[in-house]
mmCIF file of C-alpha atoms and ligand atoms in Angstrom:
data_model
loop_
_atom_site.group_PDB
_atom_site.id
_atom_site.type_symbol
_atom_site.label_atom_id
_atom_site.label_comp_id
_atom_site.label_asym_id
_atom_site.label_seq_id
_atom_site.Cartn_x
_atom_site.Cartn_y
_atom_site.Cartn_z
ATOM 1 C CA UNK A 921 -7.216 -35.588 4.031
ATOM 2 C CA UNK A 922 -9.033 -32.488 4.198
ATOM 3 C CA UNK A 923 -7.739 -29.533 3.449
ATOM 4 C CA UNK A 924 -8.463 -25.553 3.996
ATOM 5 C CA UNK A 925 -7.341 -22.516 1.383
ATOM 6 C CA UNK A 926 -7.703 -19.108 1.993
ATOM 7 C CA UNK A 927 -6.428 -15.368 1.209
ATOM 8 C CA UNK A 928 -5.975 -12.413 3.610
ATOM 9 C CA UNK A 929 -4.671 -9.107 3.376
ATOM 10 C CA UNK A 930 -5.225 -7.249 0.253
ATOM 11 C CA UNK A 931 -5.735 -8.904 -3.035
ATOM 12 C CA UNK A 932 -3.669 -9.250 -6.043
ATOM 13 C CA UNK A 933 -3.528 -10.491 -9.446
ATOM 14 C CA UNK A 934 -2.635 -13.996 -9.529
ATOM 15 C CA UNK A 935 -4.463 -14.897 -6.869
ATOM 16 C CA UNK A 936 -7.141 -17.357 -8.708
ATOM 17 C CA UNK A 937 -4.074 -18.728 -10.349
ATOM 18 C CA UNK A 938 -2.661 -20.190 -7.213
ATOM 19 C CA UNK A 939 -6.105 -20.735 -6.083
ATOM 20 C CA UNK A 940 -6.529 -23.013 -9.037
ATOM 21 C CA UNK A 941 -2.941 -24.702 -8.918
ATOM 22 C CA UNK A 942 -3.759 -26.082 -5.212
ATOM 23 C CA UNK A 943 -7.151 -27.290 -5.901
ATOM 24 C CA UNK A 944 -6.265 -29.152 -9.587
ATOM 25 C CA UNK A 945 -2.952 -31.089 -7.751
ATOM 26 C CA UNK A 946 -4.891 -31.900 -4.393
ATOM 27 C CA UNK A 947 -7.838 -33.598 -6.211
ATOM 28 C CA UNK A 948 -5.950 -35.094 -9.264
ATOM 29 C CA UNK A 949 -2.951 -36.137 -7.338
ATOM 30 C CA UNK A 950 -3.063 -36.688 -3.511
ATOM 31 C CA UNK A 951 -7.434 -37.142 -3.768
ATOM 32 C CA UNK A 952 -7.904 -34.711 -1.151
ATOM 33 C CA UNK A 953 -11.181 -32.774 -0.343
ATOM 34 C CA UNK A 954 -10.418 -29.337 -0.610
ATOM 35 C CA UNK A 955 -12.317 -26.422 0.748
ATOM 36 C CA UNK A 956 -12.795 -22.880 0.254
ATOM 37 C CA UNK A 957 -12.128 -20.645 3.157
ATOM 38 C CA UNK A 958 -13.865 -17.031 2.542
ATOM 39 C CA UNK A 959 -12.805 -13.919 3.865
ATOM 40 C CA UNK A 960 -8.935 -14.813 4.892
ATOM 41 C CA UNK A 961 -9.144 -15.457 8.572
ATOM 42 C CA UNK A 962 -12.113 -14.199 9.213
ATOM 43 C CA UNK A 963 -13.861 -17.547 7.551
ATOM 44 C CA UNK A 964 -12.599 -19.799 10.173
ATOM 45 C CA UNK A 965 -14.030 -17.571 13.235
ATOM 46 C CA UNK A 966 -17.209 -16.902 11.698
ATOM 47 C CA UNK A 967 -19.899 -19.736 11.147
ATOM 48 C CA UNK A 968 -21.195 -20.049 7.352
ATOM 49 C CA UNK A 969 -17.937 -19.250 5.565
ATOM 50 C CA UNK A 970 -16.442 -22.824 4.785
ATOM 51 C CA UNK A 971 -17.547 -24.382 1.310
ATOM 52 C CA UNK A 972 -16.403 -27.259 -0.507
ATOM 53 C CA UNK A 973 -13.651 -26.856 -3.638
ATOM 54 C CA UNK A 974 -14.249 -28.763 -6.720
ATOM 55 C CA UNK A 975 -12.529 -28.718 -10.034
ATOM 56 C CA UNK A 976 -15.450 -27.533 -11.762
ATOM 57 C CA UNK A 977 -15.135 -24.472 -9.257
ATOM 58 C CA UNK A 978 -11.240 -23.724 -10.298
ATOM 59 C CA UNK A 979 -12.772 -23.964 -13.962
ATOM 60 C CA UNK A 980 -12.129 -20.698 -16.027
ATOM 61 C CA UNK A 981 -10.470 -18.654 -13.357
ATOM 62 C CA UNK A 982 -7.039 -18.730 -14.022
ATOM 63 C CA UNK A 983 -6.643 -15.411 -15.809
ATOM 64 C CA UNK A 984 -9.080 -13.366 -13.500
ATOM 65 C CA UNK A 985 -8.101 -10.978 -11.018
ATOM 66 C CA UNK A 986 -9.501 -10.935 -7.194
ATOM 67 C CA UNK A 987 -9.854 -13.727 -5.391
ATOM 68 C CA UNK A 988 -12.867 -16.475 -5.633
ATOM 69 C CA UNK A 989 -12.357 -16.693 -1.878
ATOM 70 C CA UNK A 990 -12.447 -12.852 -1.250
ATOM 71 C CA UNK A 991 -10.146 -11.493 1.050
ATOM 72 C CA UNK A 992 -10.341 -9.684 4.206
ATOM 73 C CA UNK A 993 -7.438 -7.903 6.735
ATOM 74 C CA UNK A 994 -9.265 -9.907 10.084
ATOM 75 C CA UNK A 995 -6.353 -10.453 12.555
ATOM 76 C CA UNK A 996 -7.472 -13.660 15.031
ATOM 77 C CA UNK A 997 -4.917 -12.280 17.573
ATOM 78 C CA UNK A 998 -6.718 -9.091 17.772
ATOM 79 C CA UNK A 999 -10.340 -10.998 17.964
ATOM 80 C CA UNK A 1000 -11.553 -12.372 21.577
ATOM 81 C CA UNK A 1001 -11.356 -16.234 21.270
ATOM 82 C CA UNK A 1002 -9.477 -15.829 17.807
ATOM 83 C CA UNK A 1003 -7.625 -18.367 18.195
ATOM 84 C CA UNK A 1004 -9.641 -20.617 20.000
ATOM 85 C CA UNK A 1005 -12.464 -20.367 17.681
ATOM 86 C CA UNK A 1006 -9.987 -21.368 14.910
ATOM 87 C CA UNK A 1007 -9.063 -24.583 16.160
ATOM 88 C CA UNK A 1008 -12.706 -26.007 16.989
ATOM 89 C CA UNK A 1009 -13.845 -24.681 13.615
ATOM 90 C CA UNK A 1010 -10.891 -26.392 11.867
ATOM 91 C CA UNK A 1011 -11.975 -30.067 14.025
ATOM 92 C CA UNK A 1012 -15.713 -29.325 13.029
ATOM 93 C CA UNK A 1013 -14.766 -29.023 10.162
ATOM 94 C CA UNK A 1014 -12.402 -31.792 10.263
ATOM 95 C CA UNK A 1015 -9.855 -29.649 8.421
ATOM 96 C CA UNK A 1016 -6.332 -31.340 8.452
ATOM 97 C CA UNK A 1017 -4.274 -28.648 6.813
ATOM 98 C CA UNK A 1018 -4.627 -24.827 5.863
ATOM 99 C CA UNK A 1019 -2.719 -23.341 3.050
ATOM 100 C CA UNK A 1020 -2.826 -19.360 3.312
ATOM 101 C CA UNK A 1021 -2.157 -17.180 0.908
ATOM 102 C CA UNK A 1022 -0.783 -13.874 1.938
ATOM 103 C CA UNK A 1023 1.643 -10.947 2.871
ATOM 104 C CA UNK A 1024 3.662 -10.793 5.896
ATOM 105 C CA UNK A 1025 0.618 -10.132 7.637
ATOM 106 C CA UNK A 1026 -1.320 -13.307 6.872
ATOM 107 C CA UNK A 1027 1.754 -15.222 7.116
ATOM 108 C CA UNK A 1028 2.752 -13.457 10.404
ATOM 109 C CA UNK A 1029 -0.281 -15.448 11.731
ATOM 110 C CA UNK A 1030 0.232 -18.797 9.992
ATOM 111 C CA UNK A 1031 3.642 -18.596 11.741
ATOM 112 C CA UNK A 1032 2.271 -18.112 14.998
ATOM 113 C CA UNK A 1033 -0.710 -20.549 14.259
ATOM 114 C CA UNK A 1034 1.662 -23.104 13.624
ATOM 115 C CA UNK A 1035 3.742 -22.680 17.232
ATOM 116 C CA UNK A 1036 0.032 -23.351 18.617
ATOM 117 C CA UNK A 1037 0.045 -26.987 16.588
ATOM 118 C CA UNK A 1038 -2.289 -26.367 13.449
ATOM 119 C CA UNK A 1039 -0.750 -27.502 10.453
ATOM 120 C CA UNK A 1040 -0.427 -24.736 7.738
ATOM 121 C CA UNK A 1041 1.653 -24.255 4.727
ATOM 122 C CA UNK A 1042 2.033 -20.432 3.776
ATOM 123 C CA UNK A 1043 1.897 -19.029 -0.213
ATOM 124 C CA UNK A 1044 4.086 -15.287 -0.560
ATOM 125 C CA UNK A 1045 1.891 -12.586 -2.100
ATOM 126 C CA UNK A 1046 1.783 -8.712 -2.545
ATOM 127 C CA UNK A 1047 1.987 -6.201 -5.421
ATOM 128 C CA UNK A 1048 4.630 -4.319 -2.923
ATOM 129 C CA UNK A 1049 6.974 -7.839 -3.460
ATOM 130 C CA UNK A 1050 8.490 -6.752 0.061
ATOM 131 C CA UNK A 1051 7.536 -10.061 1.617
ATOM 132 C CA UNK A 1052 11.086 -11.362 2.977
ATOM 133 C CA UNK A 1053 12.506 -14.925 1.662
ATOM 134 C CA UNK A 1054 11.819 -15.293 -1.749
ATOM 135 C CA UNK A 1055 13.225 -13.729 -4.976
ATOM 136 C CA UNK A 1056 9.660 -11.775 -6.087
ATOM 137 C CA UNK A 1057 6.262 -12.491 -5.458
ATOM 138 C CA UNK A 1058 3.131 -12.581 -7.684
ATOM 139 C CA UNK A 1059 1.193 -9.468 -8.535
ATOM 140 C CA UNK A 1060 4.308 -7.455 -8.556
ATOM 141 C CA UNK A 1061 4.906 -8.149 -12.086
ATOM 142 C CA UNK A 1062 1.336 -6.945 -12.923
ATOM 143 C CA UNK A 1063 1.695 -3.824 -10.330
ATOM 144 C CA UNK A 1064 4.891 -3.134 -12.578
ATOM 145 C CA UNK A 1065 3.388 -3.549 -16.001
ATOM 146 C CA UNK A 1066 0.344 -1.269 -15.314
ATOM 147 C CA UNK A 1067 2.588 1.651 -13.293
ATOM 148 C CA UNK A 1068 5.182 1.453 -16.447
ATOM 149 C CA UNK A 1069 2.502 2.187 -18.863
ATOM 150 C CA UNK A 1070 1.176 5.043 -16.712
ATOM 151 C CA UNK A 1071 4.647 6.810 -16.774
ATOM 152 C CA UNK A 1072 4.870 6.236 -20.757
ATOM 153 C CA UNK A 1073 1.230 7.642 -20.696
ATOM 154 C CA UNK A 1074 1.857 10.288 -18.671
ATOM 155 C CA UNK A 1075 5.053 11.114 -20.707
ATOM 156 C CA UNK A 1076 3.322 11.886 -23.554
ATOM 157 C CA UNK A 1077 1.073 14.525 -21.859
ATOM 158 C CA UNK A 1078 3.944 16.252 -19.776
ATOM 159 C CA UNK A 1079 5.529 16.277 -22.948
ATOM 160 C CA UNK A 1080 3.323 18.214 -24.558
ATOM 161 C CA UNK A 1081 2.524 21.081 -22.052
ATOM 162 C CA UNK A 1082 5.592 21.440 -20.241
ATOM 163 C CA UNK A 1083 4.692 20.205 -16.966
ATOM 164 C CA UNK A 1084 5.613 18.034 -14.306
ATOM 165 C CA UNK A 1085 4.398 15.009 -13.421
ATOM 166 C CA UNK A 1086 3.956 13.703 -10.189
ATOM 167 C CA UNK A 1087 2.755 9.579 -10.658
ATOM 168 C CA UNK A 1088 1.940 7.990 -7.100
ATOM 169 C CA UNK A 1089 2.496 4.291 -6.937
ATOM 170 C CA UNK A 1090 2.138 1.710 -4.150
ATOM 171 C CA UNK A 1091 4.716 0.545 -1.739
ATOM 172 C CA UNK A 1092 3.863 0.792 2.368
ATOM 173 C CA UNK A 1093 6.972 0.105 3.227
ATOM 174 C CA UNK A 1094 9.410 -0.845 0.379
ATOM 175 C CA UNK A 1095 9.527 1.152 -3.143
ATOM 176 C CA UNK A 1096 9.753 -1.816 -5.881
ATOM 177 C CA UNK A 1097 7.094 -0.624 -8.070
ATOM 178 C CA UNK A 1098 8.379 2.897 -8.002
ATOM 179 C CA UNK A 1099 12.309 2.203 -8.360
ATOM 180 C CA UNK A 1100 11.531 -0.708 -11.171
ATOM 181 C CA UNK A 1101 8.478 1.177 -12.965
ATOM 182 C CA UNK A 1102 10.790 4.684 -12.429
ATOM 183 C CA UNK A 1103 13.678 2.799 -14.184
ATOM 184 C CA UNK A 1104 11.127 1.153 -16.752
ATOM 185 C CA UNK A 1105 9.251 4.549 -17.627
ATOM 186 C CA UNK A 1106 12.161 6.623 -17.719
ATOM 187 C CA UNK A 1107 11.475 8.542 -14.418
ATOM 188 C CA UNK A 1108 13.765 11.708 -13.620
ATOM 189 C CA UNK A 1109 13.425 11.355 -10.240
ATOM 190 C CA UNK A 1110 11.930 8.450 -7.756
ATOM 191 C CA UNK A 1111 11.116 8.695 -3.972
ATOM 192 C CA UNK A 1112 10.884 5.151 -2.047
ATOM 193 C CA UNK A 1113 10.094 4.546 1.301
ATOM 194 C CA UNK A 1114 13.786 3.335 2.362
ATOM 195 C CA UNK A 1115 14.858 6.928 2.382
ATOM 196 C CA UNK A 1116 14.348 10.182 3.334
ATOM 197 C CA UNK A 1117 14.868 12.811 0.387
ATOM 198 C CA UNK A 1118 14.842 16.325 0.460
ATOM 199 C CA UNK A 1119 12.426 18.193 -1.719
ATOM 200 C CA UNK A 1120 15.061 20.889 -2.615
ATOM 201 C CA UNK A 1121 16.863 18.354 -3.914
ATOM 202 C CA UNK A 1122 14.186 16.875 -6.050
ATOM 203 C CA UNK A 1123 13.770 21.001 -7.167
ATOM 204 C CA UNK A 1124 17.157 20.976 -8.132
ATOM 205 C CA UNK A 1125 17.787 18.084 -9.769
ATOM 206 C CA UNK A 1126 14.212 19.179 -11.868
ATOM 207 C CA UNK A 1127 15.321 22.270 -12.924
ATOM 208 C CA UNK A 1128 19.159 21.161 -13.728
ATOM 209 C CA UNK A 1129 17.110 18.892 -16.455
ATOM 210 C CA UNK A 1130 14.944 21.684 -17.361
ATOM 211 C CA UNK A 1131 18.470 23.639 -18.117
ATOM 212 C CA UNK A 1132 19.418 20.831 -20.139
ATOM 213 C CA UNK A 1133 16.453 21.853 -22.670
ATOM 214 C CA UNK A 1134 13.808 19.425 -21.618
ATOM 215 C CA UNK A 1135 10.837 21.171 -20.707
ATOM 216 C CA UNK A 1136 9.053 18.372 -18.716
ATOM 217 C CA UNK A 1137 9.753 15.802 -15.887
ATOM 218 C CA UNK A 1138 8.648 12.887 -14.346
ATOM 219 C CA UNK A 1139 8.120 12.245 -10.758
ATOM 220 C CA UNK A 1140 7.571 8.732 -9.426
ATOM 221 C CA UNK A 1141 6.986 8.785 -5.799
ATOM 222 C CA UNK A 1142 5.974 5.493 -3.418
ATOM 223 C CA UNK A 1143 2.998 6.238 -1.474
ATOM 224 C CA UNK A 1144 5.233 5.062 1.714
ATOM 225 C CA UNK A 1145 7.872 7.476 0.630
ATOM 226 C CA UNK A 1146 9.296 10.155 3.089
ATOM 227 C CA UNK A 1147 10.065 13.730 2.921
ATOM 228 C CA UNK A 1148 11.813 16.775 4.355
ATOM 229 C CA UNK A 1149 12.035 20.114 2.838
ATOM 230 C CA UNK A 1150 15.720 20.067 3.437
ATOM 231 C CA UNK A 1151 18.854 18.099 5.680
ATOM 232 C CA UNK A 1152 18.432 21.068 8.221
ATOM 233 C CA UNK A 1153 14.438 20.348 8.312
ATOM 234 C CA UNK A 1154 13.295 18.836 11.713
ATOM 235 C CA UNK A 1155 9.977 17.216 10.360
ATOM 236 C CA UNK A 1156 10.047 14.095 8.335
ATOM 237 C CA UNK A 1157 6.051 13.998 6.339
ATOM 238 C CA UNK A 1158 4.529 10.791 5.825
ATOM 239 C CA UNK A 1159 1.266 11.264 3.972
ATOM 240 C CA UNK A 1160 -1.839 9.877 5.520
ATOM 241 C CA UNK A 1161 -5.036 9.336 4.047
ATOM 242 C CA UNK A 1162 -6.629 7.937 7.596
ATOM 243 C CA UNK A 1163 -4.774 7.912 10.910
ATOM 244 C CA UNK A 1164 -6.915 4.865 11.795
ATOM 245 C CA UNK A 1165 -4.900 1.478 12.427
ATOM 246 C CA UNK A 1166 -6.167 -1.278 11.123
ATOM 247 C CA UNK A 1167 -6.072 -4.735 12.462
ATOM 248 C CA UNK A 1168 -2.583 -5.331 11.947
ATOM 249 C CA UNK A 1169 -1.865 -1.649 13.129
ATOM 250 C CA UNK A 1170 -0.805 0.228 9.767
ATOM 251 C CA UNK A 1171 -2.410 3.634 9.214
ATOM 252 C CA UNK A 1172 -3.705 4.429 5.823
ATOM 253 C CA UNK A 1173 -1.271 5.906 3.293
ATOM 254 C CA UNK A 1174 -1.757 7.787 -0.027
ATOM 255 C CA UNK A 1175 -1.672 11.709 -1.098
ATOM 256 C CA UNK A 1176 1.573 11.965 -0.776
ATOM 257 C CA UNK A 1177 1.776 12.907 -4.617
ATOM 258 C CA UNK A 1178 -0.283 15.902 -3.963
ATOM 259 C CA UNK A 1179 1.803 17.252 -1.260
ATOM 260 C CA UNK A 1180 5.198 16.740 -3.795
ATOM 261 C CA UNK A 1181 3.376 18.288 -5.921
ATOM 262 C CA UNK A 1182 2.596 21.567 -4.397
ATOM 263 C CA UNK A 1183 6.046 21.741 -3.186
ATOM 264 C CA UNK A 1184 7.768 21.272 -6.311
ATOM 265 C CA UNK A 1185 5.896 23.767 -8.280
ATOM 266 C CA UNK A 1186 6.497 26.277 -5.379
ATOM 267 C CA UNK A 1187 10.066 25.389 -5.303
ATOM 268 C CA UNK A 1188 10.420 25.343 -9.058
ATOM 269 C CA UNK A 1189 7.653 27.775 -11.066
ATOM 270 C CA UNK A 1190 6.890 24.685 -12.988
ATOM 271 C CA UNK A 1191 3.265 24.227 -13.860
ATOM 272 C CA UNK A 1192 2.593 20.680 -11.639
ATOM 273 C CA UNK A 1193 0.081 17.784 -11.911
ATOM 274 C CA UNK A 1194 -0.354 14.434 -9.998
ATOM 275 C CA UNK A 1195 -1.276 11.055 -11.277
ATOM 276 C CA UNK A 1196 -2.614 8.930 -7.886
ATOM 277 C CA UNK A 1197 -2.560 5.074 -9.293
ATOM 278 C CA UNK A 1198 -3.793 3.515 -6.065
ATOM 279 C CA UNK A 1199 -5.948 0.209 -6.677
ATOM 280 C CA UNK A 1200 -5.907 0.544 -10.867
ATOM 281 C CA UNK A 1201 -2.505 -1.516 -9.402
ATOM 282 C CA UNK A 1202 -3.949 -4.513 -7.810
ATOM 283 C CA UNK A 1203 -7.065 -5.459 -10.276
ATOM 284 C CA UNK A 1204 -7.550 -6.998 -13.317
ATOM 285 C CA UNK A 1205 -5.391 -9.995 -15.151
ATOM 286 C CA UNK A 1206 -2.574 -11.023 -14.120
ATOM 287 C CA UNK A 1207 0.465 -11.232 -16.640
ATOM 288 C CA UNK A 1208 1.753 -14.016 -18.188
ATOM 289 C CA UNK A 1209 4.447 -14.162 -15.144
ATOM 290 C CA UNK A 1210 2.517 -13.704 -12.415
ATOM 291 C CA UNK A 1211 0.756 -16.632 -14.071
ATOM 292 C CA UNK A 1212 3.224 -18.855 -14.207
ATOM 293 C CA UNK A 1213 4.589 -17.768 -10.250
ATOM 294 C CA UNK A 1214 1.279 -18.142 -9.100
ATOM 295 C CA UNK A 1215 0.355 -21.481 -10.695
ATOM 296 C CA UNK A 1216 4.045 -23.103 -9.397
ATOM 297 C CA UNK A 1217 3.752 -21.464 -6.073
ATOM 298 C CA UNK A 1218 0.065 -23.452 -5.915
ATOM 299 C CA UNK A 1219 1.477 -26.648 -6.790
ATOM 300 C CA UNK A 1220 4.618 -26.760 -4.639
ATOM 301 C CA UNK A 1221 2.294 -25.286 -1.818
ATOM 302 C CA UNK A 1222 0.352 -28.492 -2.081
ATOM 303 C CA UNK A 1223 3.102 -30.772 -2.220
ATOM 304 C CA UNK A 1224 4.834 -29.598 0.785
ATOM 305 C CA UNK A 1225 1.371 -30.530 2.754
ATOM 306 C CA UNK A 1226 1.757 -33.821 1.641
ATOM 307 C CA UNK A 1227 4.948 -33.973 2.693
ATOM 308 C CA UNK A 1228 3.729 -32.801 5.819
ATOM 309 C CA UNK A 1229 6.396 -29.753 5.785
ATOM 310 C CA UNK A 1230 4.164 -27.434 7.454
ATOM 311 C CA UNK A 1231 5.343 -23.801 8.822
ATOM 312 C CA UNK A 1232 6.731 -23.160 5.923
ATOM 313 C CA UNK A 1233 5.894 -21.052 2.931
ATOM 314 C CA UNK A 1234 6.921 -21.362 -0.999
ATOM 315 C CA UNK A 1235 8.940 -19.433 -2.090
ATOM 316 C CA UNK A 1236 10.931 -18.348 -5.472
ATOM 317 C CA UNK A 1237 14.672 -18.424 -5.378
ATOM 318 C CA UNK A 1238 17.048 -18.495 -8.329
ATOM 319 C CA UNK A 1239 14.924 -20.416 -10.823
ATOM 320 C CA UNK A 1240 13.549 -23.180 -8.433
ATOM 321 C CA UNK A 1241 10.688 -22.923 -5.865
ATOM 322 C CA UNK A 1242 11.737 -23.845 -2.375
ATOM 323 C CA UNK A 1243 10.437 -24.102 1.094
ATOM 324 C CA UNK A 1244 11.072 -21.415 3.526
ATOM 325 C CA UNK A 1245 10.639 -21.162 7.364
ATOM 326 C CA UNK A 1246 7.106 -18.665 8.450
ATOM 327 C CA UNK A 1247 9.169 -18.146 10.956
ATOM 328 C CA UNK A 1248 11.393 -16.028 9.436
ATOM 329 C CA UNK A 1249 8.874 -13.550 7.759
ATOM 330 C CA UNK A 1250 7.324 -12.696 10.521
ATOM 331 C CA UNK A 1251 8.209 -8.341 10.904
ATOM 332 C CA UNK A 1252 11.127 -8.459 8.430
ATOM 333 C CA UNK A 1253 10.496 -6.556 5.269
ATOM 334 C CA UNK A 1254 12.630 -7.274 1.890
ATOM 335 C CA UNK A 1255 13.660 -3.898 1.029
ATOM 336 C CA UNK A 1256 15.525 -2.624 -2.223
ATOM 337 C CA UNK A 1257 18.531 -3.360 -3.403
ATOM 338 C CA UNK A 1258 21.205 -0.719 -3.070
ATOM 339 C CA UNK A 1259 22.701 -1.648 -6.410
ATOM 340 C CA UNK A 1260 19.148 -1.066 -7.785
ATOM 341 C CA UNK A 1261 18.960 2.484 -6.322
ATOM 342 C CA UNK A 1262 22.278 3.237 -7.658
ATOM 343 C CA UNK A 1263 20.827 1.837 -10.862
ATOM 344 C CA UNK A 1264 17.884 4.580 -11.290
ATOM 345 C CA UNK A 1265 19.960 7.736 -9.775
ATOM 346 C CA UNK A 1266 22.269 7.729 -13.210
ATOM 347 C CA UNK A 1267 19.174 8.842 -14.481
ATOM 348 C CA UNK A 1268 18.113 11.356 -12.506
ATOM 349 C CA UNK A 1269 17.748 15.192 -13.353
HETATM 350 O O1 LIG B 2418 -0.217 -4.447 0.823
HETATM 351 C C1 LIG B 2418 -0.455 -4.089 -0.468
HETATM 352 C C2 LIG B 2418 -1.094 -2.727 -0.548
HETATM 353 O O2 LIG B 2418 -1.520 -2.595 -1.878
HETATM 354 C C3 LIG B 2418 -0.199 -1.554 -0.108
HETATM 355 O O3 LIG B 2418 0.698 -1.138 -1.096
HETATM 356 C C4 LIG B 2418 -1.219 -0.511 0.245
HETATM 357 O O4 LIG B 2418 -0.720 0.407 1.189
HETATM 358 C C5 LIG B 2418 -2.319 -1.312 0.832
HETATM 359 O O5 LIG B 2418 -2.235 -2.605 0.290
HETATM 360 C C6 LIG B 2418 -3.700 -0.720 0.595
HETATM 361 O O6 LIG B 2418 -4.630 -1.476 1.262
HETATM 362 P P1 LIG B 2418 -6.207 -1.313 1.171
HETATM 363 O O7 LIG B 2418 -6.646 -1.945 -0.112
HETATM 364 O O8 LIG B 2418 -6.719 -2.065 2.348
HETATM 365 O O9 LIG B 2418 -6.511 0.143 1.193
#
């Protein structure tokens, strides 16, 4: 049996891990050939991106961020002959099974290149942990980790000069790094994409703290979050960077912080500065948990295509790692938890 890995989307830390996991149990275990996929998709439509996978490849790469396979956001549905190409580079090939690693995106097309009759097995990942059916996924622990230290960094500072502090974090369409790093770092306020809030509010709740006697705040705002000036306001802002789609049709996002910022210190008088974390989030080592995710995810991931349960990913739920239908990822996003909003607003203002 011969059989196909690659990544899509954007990368994350853990990535290698699961990279590694799938390679060690195909060849030690089930003594399959495994091969390298490079550039997501985009290595199965265009010619010289297929290589072989050996152990001594995996060797050493557990701990690194990126991806040995890089990584690309190519959709085959949006590609002339996508598809097609696909399936007689998988039988040149003589590929028998693809695992892909990826966010709703990439998995949006495993599901659909399943329905068409190619055998794939899906792996959950994204910093943003929004992808639907499983409890977290890896590089979301990391993303957390490095946005909590910012805050406590950035603490320190606002501390000291009487500021506020505006810290953009990731999150397209669902605010788990800001709501858990906000409730980690001691945030006085958090914006998440989820909901709308007002920016009086946020200038209220600021300066009821500052009444308190604190003399500095902390901001944490998603870079998919959404604003109004106030209830009455007609426009709702979304902060672009680029209004160019890209091949799976989402604009650019990030800035937002900047805009927050300018609007609080109008609304407040308070002397305002912005920390924009953007990729810092997605490179370097991945923590001990995303580890440990990303290594079990690999090996269950390779198991189910020898059990020939294909169109379906791995998932995390409750302590065990189970199978879960592509199927049902495709356009549903795992949002927050209400109970976890509640959570962080006893601590605002
Ligand atoms: O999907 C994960 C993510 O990190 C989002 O939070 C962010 O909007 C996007 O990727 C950024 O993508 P790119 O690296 O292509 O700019």
């Amino acid at each position: 049996m011969r059989v196909g890995i690659l990544t899509g989307g954007g990368d994350c830390p853990g990535l290698n891990a699961v990279i590694r996991a799938i390679v060690r149990k195909g060849i030690q275990n089930y003594n399959y050939e495994m091969l390298g996929i490079i550039e997501g998709w985009k290595g199965l439509i265009k010619d010289g991106l297929i290589k072989p996978l050996e152990l001594s490849d995996v060797s050493g790469i557990l701990h690194r961020g990126g991806t040995i396979l890089k990584t690309s956001r190519t959709n085959p549905f949006k590609i002339e002959n996508g598809v097609s190409t696909i399936k007689e580079n998988l039988k040149k090939n003589k590929i028998d099974a693809l695992v892909a690693i990826g966010g709703e995106d990439t998995l949006g097309v495993a599901a659909k290149l399943f329905q068409d009759g190619i055998h794939v097995v899906g792996v959950p990942k994204t910093i943003d942990n929004d992808v639907i059916g499983t409890d977290t996924t890896f590089g979301f622990d990391t993303a957390l980790n490095i946005a909590t230290e910012a805050i406590d960094r950035v603490h320190t500072t606002a501390e000291a000069h009487n500021r506020v502090m505006v810290v953009e974090v990731m999150g397209r369409h669902a605010g788990w790094i800001a709501v858990e790093s906000g409730i980690a770092g001691g945030a006085d306020i958090i914006l998440f994409p989820e909901r709308i809030t007002f920016v009086n509010e946020v200038c209220t709740l600021i300066k009821r703290r500052h009444s308190r006697g604190k003399d500095f705040s902390i901001v944490v705002v998603a870079e998919g979050a959404k604003i109004k000036m106030s209830p009455d306001s007609k426009e709702e802002e979304l902060v672009l960077q680029d209004r160019k789609l890209d091949a799976f049709g989402h604009v650019r996002l990030g800035g937002i912080g900047y805009k927050l910022a300018e609007l609080i210190e109008a609304g407040t008088d308070y002397e305002t500065r912005v920390v924009i974390l953007g990729h810092i989030q997605r490179g370097g080592s991945p923590t001990a948990f995303d580890r440990v995710l990303a290594t079990r995810f690999g090996v269950h991931a390779i198991d189910l295509v020898h059990r020939g349960q294909f169109g379906n990913m791995v998932a995390l739920q409750g302590t065990k790692i189970v199978p879960y239908p592509l199927s049902n990822v495709v356009s549903q996003t795992k949002t927050i938890d209400p109970e976890l909003i509640e959570t962080a607003e006893v601590f605002f203002g």
